[in-house]
PDB file of C-alpha atoms and ligand atoms in Angstrom:
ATOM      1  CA  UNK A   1     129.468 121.889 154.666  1.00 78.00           C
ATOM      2  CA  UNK A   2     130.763 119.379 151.773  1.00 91.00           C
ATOM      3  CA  UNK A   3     130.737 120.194 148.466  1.00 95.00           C
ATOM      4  CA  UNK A   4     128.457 117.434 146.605  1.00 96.00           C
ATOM      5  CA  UNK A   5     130.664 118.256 143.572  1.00 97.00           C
ATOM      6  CA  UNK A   6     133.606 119.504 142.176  1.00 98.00           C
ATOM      7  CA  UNK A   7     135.258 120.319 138.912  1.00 98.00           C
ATOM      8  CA  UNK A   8     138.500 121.071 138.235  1.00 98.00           C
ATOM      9  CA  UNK A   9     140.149 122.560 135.734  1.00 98.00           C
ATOM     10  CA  UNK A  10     138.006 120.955 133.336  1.00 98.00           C
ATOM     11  CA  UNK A  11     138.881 121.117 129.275  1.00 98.00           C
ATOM     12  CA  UNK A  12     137.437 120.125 126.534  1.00 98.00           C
ATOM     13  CA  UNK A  13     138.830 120.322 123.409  1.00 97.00           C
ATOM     14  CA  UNK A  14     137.621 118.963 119.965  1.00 95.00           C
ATOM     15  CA  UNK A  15     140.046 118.240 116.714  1.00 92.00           C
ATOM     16  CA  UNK A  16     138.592 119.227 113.404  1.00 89.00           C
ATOM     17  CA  UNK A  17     140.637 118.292 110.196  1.00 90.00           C
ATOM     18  CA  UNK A  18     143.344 119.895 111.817  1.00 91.00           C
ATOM     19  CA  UNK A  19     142.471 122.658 113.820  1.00 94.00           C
ATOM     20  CA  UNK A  20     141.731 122.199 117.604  1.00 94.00           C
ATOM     21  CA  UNK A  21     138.581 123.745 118.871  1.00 94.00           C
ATOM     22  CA  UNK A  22     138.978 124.742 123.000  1.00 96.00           C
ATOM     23  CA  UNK A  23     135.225 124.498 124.003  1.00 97.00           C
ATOM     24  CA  UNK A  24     135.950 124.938 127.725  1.00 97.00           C
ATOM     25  CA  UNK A  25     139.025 126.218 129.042  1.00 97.00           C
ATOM     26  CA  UNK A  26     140.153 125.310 132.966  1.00 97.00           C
ATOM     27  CA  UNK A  27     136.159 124.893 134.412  1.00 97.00           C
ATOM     28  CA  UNK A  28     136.353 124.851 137.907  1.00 97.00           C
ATOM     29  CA  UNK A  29     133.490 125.070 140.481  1.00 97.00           C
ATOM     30  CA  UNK A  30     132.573 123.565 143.579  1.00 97.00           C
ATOM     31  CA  UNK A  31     128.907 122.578 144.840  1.00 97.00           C
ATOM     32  CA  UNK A  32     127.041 122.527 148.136  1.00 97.00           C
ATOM     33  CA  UNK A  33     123.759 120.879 148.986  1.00 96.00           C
ATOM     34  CA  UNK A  34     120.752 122.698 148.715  1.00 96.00           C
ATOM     35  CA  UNK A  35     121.943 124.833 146.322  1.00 97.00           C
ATOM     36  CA  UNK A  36     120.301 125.611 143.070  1.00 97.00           C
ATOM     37  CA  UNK A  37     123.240 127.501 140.286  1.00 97.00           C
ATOM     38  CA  UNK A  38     123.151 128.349 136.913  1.00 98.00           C
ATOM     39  CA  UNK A  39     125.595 128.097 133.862  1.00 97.00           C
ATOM     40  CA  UNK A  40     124.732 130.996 131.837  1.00 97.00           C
ATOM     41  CA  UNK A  41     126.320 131.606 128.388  1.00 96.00           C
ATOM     42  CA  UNK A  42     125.202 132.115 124.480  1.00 95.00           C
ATOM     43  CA  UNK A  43     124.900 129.722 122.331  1.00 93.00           C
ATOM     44  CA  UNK A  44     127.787 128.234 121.435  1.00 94.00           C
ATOM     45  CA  UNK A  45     129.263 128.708 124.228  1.00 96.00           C
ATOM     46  CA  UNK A  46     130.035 124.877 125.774  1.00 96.00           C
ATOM     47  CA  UNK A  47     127.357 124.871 128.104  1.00 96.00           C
ATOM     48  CA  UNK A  48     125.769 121.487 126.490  1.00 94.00           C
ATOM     49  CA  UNK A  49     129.081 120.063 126.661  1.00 96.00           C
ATOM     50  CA  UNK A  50     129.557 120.826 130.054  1.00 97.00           C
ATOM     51  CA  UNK A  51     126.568 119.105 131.644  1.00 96.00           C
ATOM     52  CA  UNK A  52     127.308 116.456 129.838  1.00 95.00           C
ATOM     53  CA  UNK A  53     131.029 115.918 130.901  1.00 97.00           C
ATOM     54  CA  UNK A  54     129.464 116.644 134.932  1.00 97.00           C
ATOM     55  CA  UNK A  55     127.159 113.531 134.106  1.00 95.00           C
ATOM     56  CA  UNK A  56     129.640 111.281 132.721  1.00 94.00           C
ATOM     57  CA  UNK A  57     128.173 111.297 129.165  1.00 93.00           C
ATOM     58  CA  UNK A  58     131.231 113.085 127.826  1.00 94.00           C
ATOM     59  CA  UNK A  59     135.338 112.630 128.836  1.00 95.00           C
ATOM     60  CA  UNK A  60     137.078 115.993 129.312  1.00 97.00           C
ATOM     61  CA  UNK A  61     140.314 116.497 127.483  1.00 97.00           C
ATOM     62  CA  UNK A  62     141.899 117.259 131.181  1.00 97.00           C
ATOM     63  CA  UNK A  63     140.873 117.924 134.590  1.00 97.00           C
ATOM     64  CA  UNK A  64     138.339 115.924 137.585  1.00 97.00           C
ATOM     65  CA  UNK A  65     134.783 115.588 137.967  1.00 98.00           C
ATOM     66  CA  UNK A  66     133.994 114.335 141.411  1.00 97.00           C
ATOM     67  CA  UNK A  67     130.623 113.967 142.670  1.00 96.00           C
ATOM     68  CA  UNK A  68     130.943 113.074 146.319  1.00 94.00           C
ATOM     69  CA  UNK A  69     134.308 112.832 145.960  1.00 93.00           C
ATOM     70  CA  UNK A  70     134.245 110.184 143.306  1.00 94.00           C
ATOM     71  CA  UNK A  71     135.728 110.774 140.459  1.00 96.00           C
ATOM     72  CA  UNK A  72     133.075 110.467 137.722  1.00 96.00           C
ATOM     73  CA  UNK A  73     135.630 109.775 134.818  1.00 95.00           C
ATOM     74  CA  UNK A  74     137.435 106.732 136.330  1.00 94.00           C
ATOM     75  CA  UNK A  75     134.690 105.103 136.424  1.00 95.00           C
ATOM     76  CA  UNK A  76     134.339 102.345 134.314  1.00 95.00           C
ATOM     77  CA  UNK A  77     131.412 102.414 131.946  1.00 94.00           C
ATOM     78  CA  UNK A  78     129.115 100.351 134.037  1.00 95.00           C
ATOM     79  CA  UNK A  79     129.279 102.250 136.959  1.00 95.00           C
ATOM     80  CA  UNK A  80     128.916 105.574 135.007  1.00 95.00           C
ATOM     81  CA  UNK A  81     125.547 103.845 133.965  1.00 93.00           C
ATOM     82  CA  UNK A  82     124.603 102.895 137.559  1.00 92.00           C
ATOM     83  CA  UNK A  83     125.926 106.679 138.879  1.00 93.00           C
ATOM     84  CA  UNK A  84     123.809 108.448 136.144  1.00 92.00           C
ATOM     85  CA  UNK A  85     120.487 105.823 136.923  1.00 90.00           C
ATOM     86  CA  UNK A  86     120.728 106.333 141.090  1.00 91.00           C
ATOM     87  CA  UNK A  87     122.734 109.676 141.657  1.00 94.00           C
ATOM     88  CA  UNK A  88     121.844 112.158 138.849  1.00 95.00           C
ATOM     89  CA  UNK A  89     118.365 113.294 137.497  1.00 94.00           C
ATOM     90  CA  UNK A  90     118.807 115.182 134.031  1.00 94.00           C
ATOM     91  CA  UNK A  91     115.867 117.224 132.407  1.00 93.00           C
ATOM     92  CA  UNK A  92     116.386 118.320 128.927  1.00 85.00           C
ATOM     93  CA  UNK A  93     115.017 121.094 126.578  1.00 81.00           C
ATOM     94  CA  UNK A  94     111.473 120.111 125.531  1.00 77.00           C
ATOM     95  CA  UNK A  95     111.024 117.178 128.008  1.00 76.00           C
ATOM     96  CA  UNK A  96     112.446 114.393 126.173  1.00 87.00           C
ATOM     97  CA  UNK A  97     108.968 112.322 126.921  1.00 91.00           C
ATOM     98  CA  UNK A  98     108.481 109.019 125.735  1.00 92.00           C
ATOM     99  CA  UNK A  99     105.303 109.508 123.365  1.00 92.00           C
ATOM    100  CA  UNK A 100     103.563 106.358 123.752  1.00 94.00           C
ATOM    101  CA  UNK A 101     103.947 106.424 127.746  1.00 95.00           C
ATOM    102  CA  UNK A 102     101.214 108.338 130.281  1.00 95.00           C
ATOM    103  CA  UNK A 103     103.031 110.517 132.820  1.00 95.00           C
ATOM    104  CA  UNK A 104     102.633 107.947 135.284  1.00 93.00           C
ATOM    105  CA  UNK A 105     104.276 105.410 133.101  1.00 92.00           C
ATOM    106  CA  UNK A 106     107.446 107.585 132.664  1.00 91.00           C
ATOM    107  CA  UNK A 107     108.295 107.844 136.520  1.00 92.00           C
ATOM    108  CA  UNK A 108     107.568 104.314 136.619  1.00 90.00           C
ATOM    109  CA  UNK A 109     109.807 103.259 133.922  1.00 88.00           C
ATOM    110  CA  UNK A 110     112.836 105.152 136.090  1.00 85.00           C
ATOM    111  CA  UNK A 111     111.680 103.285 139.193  1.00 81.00           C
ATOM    112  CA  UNK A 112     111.655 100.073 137.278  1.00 80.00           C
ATOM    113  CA  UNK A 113     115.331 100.917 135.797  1.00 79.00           C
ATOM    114  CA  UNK A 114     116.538 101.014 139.593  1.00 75.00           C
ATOM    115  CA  UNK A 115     115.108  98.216 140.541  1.00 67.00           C
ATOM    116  CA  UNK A 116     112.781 100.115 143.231  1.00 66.00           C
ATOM    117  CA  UNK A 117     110.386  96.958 142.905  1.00 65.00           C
ATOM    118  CA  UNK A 118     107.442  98.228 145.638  1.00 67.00           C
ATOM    119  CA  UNK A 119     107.030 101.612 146.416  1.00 77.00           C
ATOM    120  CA  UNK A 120     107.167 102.884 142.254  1.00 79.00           C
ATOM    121  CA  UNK A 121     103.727 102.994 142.007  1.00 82.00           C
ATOM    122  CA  UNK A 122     103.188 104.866 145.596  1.00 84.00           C
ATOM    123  CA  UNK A 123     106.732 107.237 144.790  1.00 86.00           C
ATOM    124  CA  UNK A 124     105.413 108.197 141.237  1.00 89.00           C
ATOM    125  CA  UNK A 125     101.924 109.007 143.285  1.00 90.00           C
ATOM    126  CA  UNK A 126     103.582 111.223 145.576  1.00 88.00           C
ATOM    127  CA  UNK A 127     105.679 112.661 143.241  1.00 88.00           C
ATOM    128  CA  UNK A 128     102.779 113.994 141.018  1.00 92.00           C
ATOM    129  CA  UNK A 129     100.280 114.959 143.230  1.00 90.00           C
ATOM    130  CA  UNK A 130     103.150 117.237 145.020  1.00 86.00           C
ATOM    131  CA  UNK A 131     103.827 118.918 141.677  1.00 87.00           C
ATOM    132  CA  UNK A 132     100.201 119.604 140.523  1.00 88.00           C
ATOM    133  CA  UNK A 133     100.097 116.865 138.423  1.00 92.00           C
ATOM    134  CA  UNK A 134      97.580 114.526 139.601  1.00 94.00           C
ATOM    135  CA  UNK A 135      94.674 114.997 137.404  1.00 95.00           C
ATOM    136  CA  UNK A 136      97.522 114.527 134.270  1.00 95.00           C
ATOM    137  CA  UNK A 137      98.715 110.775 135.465  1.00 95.00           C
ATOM    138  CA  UNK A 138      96.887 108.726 132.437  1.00 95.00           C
ATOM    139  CA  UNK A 139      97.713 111.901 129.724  1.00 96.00           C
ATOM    140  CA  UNK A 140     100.349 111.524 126.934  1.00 96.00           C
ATOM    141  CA  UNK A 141     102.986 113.961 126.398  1.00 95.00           C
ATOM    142  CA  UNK A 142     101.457 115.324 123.425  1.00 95.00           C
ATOM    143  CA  UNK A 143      97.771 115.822 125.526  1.00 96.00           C
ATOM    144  CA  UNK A 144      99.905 118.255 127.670  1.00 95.00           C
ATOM    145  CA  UNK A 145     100.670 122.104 127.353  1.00 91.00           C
ATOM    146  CA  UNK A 146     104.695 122.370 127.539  1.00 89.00           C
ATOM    147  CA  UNK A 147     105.037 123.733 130.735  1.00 88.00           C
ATOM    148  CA  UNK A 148     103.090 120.708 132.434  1.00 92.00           C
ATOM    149  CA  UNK A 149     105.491 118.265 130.109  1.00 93.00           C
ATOM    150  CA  UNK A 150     108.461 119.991 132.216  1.00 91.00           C
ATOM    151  CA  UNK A 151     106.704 119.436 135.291  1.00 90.00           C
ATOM    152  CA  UNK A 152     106.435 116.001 134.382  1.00 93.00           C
ATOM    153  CA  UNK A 153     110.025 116.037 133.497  1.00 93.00           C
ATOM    154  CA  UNK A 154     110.691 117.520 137.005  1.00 91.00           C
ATOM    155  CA  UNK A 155     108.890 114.763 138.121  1.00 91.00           C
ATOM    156  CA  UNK A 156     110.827 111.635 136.459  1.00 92.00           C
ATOM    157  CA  UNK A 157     114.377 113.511 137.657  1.00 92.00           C
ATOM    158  CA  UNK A 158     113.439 113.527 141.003  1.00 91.00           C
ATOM    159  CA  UNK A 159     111.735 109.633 140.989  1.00 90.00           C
ATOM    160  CA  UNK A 160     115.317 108.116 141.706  1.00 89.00           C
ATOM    161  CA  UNK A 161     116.139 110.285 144.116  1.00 90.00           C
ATOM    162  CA  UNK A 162     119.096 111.873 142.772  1.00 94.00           C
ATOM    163  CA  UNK A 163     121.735 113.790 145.067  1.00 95.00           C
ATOM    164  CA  UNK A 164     122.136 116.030 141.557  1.00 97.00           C
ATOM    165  CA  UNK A 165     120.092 117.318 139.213  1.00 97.00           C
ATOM    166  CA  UNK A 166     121.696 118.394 135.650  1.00 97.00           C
ATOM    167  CA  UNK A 167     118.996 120.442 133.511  1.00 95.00           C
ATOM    168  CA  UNK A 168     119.853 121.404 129.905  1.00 95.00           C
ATOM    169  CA  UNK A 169     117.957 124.826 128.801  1.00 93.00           C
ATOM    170  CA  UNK A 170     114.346 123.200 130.390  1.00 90.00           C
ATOM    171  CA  UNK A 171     112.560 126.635 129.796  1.00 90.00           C
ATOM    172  CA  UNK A 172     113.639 127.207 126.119  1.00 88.00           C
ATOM    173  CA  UNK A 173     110.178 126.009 124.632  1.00 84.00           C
ATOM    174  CA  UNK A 174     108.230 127.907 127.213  1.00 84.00           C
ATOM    175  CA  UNK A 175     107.342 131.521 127.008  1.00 87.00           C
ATOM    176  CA  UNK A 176     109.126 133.382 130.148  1.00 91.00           C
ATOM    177  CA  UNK A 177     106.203 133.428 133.024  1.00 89.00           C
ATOM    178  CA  UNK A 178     105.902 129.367 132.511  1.00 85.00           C
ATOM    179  CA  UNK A 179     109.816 129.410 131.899  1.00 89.00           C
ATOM    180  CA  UNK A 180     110.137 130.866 135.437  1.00 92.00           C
ATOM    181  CA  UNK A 181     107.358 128.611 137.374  1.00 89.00           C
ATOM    182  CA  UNK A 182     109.318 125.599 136.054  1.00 88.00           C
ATOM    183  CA  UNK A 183     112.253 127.476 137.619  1.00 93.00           C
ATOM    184  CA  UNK A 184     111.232 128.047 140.680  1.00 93.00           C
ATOM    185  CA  UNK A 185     109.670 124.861 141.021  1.00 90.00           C
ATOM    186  CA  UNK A 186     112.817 123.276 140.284  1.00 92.00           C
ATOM    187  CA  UNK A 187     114.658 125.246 142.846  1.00 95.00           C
ATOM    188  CA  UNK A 188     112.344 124.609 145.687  1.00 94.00           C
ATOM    189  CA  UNK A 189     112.662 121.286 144.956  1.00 92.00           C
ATOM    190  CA  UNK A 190     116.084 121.530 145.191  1.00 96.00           C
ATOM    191  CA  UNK A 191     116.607 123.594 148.504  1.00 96.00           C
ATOM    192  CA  UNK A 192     113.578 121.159 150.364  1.00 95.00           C
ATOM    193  CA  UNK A 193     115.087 118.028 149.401  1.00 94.00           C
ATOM    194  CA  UNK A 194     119.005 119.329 150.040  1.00 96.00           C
ATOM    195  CA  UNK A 195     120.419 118.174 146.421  1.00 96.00           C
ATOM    196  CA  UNK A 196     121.872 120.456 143.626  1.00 97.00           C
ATOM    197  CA  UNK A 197     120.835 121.514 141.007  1.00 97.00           C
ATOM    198  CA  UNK A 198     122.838 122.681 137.778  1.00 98.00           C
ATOM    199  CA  UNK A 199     120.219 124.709 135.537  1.00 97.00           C
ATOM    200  CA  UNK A 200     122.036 125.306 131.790  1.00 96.00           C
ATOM    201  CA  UNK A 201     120.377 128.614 130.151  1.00 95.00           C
ATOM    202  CA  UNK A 202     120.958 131.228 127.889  1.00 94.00           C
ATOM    203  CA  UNK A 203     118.581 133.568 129.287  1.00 94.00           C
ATOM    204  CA  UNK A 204     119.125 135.916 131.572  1.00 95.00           C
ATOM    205  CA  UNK A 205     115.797 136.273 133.034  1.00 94.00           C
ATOM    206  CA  UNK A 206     115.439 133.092 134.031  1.00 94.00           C
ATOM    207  CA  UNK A 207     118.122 133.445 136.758  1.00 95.00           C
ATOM    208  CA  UNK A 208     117.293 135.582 139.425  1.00 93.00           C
ATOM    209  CA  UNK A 209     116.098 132.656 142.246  1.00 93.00           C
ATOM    210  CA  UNK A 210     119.610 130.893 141.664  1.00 97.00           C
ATOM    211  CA  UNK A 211     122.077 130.923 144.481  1.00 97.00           C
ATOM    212  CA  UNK A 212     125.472 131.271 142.250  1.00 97.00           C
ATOM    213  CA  UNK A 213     125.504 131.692 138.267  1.00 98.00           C
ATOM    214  CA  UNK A 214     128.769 130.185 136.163  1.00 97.00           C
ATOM    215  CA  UNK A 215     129.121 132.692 133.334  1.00 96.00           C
ATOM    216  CA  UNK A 216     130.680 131.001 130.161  1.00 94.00           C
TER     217      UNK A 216
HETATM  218  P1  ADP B   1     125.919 125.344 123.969  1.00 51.30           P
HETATM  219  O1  ADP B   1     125.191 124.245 124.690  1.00 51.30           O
HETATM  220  O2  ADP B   1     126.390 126.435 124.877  1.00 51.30           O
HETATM  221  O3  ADP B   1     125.112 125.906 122.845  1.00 51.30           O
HETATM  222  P2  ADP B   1     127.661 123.234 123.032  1.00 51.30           P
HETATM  223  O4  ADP B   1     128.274 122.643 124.246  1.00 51.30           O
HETATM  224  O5  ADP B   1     126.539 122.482 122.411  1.00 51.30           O
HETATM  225  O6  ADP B   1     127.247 124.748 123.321  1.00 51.30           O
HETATM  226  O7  ADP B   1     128.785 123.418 121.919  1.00 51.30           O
HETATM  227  C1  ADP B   1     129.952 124.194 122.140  1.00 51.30           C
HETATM  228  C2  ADP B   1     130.883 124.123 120.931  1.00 51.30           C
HETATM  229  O8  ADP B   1     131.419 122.817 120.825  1.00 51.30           O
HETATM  230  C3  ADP B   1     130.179 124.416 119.608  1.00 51.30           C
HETATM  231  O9  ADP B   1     131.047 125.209 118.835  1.00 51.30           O
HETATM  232  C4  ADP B   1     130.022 123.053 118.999  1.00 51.30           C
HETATM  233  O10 ADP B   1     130.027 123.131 117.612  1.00 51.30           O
HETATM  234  C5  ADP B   1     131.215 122.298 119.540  1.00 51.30           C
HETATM  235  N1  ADP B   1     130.951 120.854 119.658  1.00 51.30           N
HETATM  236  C6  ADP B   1     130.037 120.267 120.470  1.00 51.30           C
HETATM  237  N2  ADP B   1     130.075 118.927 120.355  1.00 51.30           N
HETATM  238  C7  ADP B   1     131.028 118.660 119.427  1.00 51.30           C
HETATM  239  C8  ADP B   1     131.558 117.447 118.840  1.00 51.30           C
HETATM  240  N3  ADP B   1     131.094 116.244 119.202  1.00 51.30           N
HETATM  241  N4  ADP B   1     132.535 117.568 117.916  1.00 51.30           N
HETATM  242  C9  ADP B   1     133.010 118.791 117.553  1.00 51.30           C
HETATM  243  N5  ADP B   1     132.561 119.955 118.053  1.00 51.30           N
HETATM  244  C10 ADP B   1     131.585 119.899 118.971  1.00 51.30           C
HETATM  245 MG1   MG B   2     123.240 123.550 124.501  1.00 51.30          MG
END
């Protein structure tokens, strides 16, 4: 099977006055579809830094990035924007909802951001009622508990149908049973739809249902 990404040697260093700070050191990995994996490390540790640098938000010092065998960092700026809004779904520590949107409205501002003009309304729908979040659809973020605004996060990352989804610590303001539903959930979702998945955590308990774990 093809690998939906790769990294290679990836480095990342940072200059301060005038000391160099190595926050990753030769990264390499390789990704299939369907599989759900885990970069586990302490704070600290360039985990962060590394999602960021597999979704084009951040240059490495040295070394490739290729998501279906494109190169991610040649890219010019525009097309790292257009990669990011129809290729990658990211879900971040504590949601990152937009407060004055209902749960509906936030998977159909993504839909309306790629220019999926019929369909958004039906898609966002779907998308909820498959995740248990039907009877939420008109709630604001902050009329949620914080497991059901990661759902909803789930949700919005999977609205553009993304070939990879990049999630930054998305159980650290949960307590561990709803840490691990969100989990799970996320790497169903994965496996069903035959994506990837890159799940960012600190904690080792939240690790168990993921196919390969990148220790930092
Ligand atoms: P983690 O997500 O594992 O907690 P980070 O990737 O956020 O780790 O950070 C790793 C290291 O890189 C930290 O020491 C942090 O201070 C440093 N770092 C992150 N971003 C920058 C930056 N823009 N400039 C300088 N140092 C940075
Ligand atoms: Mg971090």
């Amino acid at each position: 099977m093809k690998n939906i990404l790769e990294l290679e040697n990836i480095n990342k260093k940072y200059e301060q006055g005038s000391e160099t700070i190595t926050v990753l050191d030769d990264v390499s990995m390789s990704v299939k579809p369907g599989e759900f994996g885990a970069i586990l490390g302490p704070s600290g540790s360039g985990k962060s830094t590394l999602l960021s640098i597999i979704g084009a938000l951040t240059n490495p010092t040295a070394g490739e990035v290729r998501l279906n065998g494109r190169n991610v960092h040649y890219l010019s700026k525009k097309e790292q924007t257009n990669l990011r809004l129809e290729e990658i779904g990211f879900i971040f520590q504590g949601a990152n909802l937009v407060p004055f949107l209902t749960v509906e409205e936030q998977l159909q501002l993504i839909g309306k951001l790629i220019h999926q003009k019929n369909q958004i309304t039906k898609y966002a729908e779907d998308l909820l009622a498959h995740l248990g979040l039907t009877d939420r659809s008109s709630h604001y973020p902050e009329q949620l508990s914080g497991g059901e605004q990661q759902r909803v996060a789930i949700a919005r990352a999977l609205m553009n149908q993304p070939n990879l989804i990049l999630a930054d610590e998305p159980t650290a303001s949960l307590d561990r049973d709803r840490g691990k539903s969100v989990v799970n959930l996320l790497a169903n979702e994965t496996r069903k739809r035959n994506i990837a998945a890159i799940m960012v955590t600190h904690d080792e308990a939240m690790i168990e249902n993921c196919d390969w774990v990148y220790q930092m």
